[in-house]
Short mmCIF file of C-alpha atoms in Angstrom, two decimals:
data_model
loop_
_atom_site.label_atom_id
_atom_site.label_comp_id
_atom_site.label_asym_id
_atom_site.label_seq_id
_atom_site.Cartn_x
_atom_site.Cartn_y
_atom_site.Cartn_z
CA LEU A 3 86.26 80.16 234.80
CA LEU A 4 87.12 76.84 235.54
CA GLY A 5 86.01 77.05 239.03
CA VAL A 6 82.48 78.16 237.83
CA TRP A 7 81.99 75.29 235.78
CA ALA A 8 83.15 72.84 237.99
CA VAL A 9 80.08 74.44 240.36
CA GLU A 10 78.19 74.24 237.70
CA ILE A 11 78.98 70.44 236.48
CA SER A 12 78.63 68.96 240.11
CA LEU A 13 75.07 71.14 241.07
CA ALA A 14 73.94 69.37 238.04
CA HIS A 15 74.94 65.83 239.34
CA LEU A 16 73.26 66.62 242.79
CA ASN A 17 70.48 67.67 241.22
CA ASP A 18 70.03 64.12 239.52
CA LEU A 19 71.29 62.57 243.11
CA ARG A 20 68.64 64.64 244.49
CA LEU A 21 65.98 63.01 242.16
CA ARG A 22 66.78 59.90 242.39
CA ALA A 23 67.86 59.23 245.89
CA GLN A 24 65.81 56.59 247.72
CA GLY A 25 66.45 55.34 250.47
CA ALA A 26 69.21 55.32 253.47
CA LYS A 27 72.35 54.06 250.37
CA GLY A 28 70.99 57.10 247.96
CA ARG A 29 70.85 59.32 251.52
CA GLU A 30 74.37 58.74 251.57
CA THR A 31 75.52 58.56 247.88
CA LEU A 32 74.17 62.21 247.91
CA ASP A 33 75.22 63.48 251.34
CA ALA A 34 78.75 62.06 249.92
CA GLU A 35 78.50 64.54 246.74
CA ARG A 36 77.44 66.82 248.74
CA ALA A 37 80.61 67.13 250.82
CA ARG A 38 82.36 67.02 247.93
CA LEU A 39 80.45 70.29 246.78
CA ARG A 40 81.68 72.08 249.73
CA GLU A 41 85.07 71.53 249.52
CA LEU A 42 84.68 72.77 246.33
CA LEU A 43 83.27 75.61 247.07
CA LYS A 44 86.35 76.23 249.26
CA ASP A 45 88.75 75.90 246.94
CA VAL A 46 86.54 78.69 244.73
CA ARG A 47 85.51 81.01 247.82
CA ASP A 48 88.78 83.60 246.94
CA LEU A 49 88.28 83.50 242.99
CA ASP A 50 86.42 86.54 241.74
CA VAL A 51 83.47 84.80 240.80
CA HIS A 52 81.13 84.55 243.42
CA PRO A 53 78.26 86.59 242.34
CA THR A 54 78.00 83.57 239.88
CA VAL A 55 78.79 80.92 241.97
CA TYR A 56 75.31 82.54 244.41
CA HIS A 57 73.73 82.28 241.10
CA LEU A 58 73.91 78.90 240.30
CA LEU A 59 73.41 78.19 244.26
CA GLN A 60 70.44 79.56 244.31
CA SER A 61 69.24 78.88 240.90
CA HIS A 62 70.15 74.96 241.55
CA GLY A 63 68.22 75.31 245.42
CA TRP A 64 71.12 74.79 247.43
CA LEU A 65 70.88 77.53 249.50
CA GLU A 66 72.24 76.45 252.73
CA GLU A 67 75.59 75.47 250.47
CA LEU A 68 74.78 79.26 249.67
CA ALA A 69 74.73 80.58 253.01
CA ILE A 70 77.77 78.16 253.99
CA PHE A 71 79.63 79.67 250.75
CA ALA A 72 78.63 83.02 251.51
CA GLU A 73 79.85 82.99 255.54
CA SER A 74 83.33 81.64 254.74
CA ARG A 75 83.77 84.55 252.50
CA ARG A 76 82.45 86.65 255.09
CA ASP A 77 79.59 88.03 252.99
CA TYR A 78 77.54 88.50 256.22
CA THR A 79 74.67 90.87 254.44
CA THR A 80 74.31 87.43 252.36
CA VAL A 81 74.33 85.02 255.32
CA ILE A 82 71.50 86.98 257.10
CA LEU A 83 69.67 88.07 254.22
CA HIS A 84 69.18 84.00 253.49
CA HIS A 85 67.87 83.33 257.36
CA VAL A 86 65.19 85.86 256.79
CA SER A 87 64.54 85.30 253.40
CA GLN A 88 63.83 81.60 254.71
CA ARG A 89 61.83 83.77 257.78
CA ASP A 90 64.84 81.96 260.22
CA PHE A 91 64.72 85.10 262.54
CA ALA A 92 65.88 83.14 265.20
CA GLY A 93 68.84 82.23 263.59
CA ALA A 94 69.52 85.40 261.66
CA ILE A 95 69.29 86.77 265.35
CA ARG A 96 72.09 84.04 266.64
CA LYS A 97 74.57 85.15 263.40
CA LEU A 98 74.13 88.41 263.91
CA SER A 99 75.33 88.22 267.45
CA ASP A 100 78.26 85.43 266.12
CA PHE A 101 79.41 88.53 263.45
CA SER A 102 79.25 91.40 266.19
CA SER A 103 81.47 89.13 268.45
CA ALA A 104 83.74 89.24 265.74
CA GLY A 105 83.36 92.80 265.42
CA THR A 106 81.54 93.08 262.23
CA GLY A 107 77.68 93.22 263.11
CA GLU A 108 76.37 96.26 263.88
CA ASP A 109 75.18 98.02 260.01
CA LEU A 110 74.27 94.70 260.40
CA VAL A 111 71.85 95.25 263.19
CA CYS A 112 70.70 98.40 262.21
CA ARG A 113 70.33 97.37 258.74
CA PHE A 114 68.59 94.23 259.63
CA ALA A 115 66.95 95.87 262.75
CA PRO A 116 62.69 96.65 261.38
CA VAL A 117 62.59 92.72 260.33
CA LEU A 118 64.29 90.92 263.20
CA PHE A 119 62.35 93.07 265.70
CA GLY A 120 59.27 93.08 264.00
CA ALA A 121 59.46 89.07 264.18
CA GLU A 122 61.61 88.26 267.63
CA PRO A 123 61.28 91.50 269.68
CA HIS A 124 62.62 90.00 272.63
CA GLU A 125 65.61 87.95 271.33
CA PHE A 126 66.70 90.70 269.48
CA VAL A 127 66.39 93.43 272.04
CA SER A 128 68.54 91.05 274.48
CA LEU A 129 70.85 91.24 270.99
CA MET A 130 71.51 94.79 271.26
CA LEU A 131 71.67 94.99 275.34
CA ARG A 132 74.94 92.75 274.53
CA GLN A 133 78.23 94.77 275.03
CA GLN A 134 79.96 94.22 271.82
CA LEU A 135 76.84 96.43 270.58
CA ASN A 136 76.88 98.90 272.49
CA SER A 137 78.49 101.27 270.44
CA VAL A 138 75.69 100.66 268.04
CA ASP A 139 73.45 104.27 267.46
CA PRO A 140 70.59 104.26 269.29
CA LEU A 141 68.78 106.76 267.42
CA SER A 142 69.83 104.09 264.09
CA VAL A 143 67.35 101.97 265.54
CA LEU A 144 64.74 103.39 267.85
CA PRO A 145 62.89 103.86 263.82
CA ALA A 146 62.72 100.18 264.20
CA LEU A 147 61.39 99.86 268.08
CA ASN A 148 58.20 102.42 267.19
CA SER A 149 55.21 101.32 265.92
CA PRO A 150 52.06 102.56 266.68
CA ARG A 151 50.32 99.37 266.57
CA ALA A 152 53.11 97.25 268.45
CA SER A 153 52.03 94.39 270.74
CA LEU A 154 52.71 94.86 274.10
CA GLU A 155 55.98 92.50 273.78
CA HIS A 156 56.92 95.01 271.76
CA ARG A 157 56.16 97.93 273.33
CA SER A 158 57.97 96.44 276.47
CA GLU A 159 60.87 95.40 274.38
CA ALA A 160 61.37 98.65 273.37
CA ILE A 161 61.25 100.00 276.89
CA ARG A 162 63.44 97.68 277.92
CA TYR A 163 66.13 99.23 274.82
CA LEU A 164 65.44 102.20 275.97
CA GLU A 165 66.08 102.34 279.00
CA HIS A 166 69.23 100.53 278.37
CA ALA A 167 70.00 103.13 275.48
CA VAL A 168 69.50 106.06 278.39
CA ARG A 169 71.66 104.33 280.87
CA HIS A 170 74.36 103.38 278.31
CA HIS A 171 73.92 106.87 275.68
CA PRO A 172 73.38 109.83 278.69
CA GLU A 173 74.62 112.23 275.82
CA LEU A 174 70.94 111.27 274.36
CA MET A 175 69.53 113.12 277.22
CA GLY A 176 71.93 115.87 276.92
CA ARG A 177 74.02 114.86 279.76
CA SER A 178 77.83 113.83 280.00
CA ALA A 179 78.93 110.84 280.52
CA ASP A 180 80.18 111.69 283.78
CA ALA A 181 77.57 113.87 284.88
CA SER A 182 75.70 110.27 284.91
CA ASP A 183 78.17 108.31 286.57
CA GLU A 184 77.95 111.60 289.35
CA ALA A 185 74.25 111.39 289.20
CA ASP A 186 74.14 107.25 289.62
CA ALA A 187 76.67 107.92 292.57
CA GLY A 188 74.81 110.69 294.39
CA ALA A 189 71.83 108.00 294.10
#
C-alpha cells in the first residue's frame, strides 16, 4: 500500500512539474523526476499492486512509463496493447519480435494478428516467417489474413505467408513432413 501511495505522490509531483516546465531547466527537472519515478516503479514491480499502478499511470497520462513498467513485469499483453492503442503498429511488431525471441510471443501474435496485419502487412508477415514463430499454428493466424476487400499488398503478403505455411506445415496439405521432404528431394 505504501508503494501505491509513493507512486501516486510521485505522479502528482510530475504532473505539477509538467505544467510548470518552462525552458531547458524545467525540462531537466522533469526528466530527473521521471527517472526517479522509473526507479520507484522498479521497486514496486514485484508487489501485488500492479493493477492499481497501471490505473494510476494511465489516469495521470504517463503512458510511456506504463509500458516500461508492464515490460519490466513481463506483462507483454499490456505492452502490445499500449503500442496498438498509440497506433504504433511497427513498434508493436518490434516488441512481438523481442518477446517471441524470448519464447513468449506466440499467443500474442495470434491475438493481435488481425490488427497488426491490417496495419503493417509486410512487417507482420516478415515477423511470422521468423524461425522462432514456426511453432505458431497457421490455422490460428490465417483468418486474420483473409479479407475479401484486401488491398494488393495485403493479398500479396497473405500469399507469402500461405506459401511459408505450406512449406513448413505440410500436414496442412494432408502430407506428412517426411513425404514433403521426399517430394522436395525428388524435384
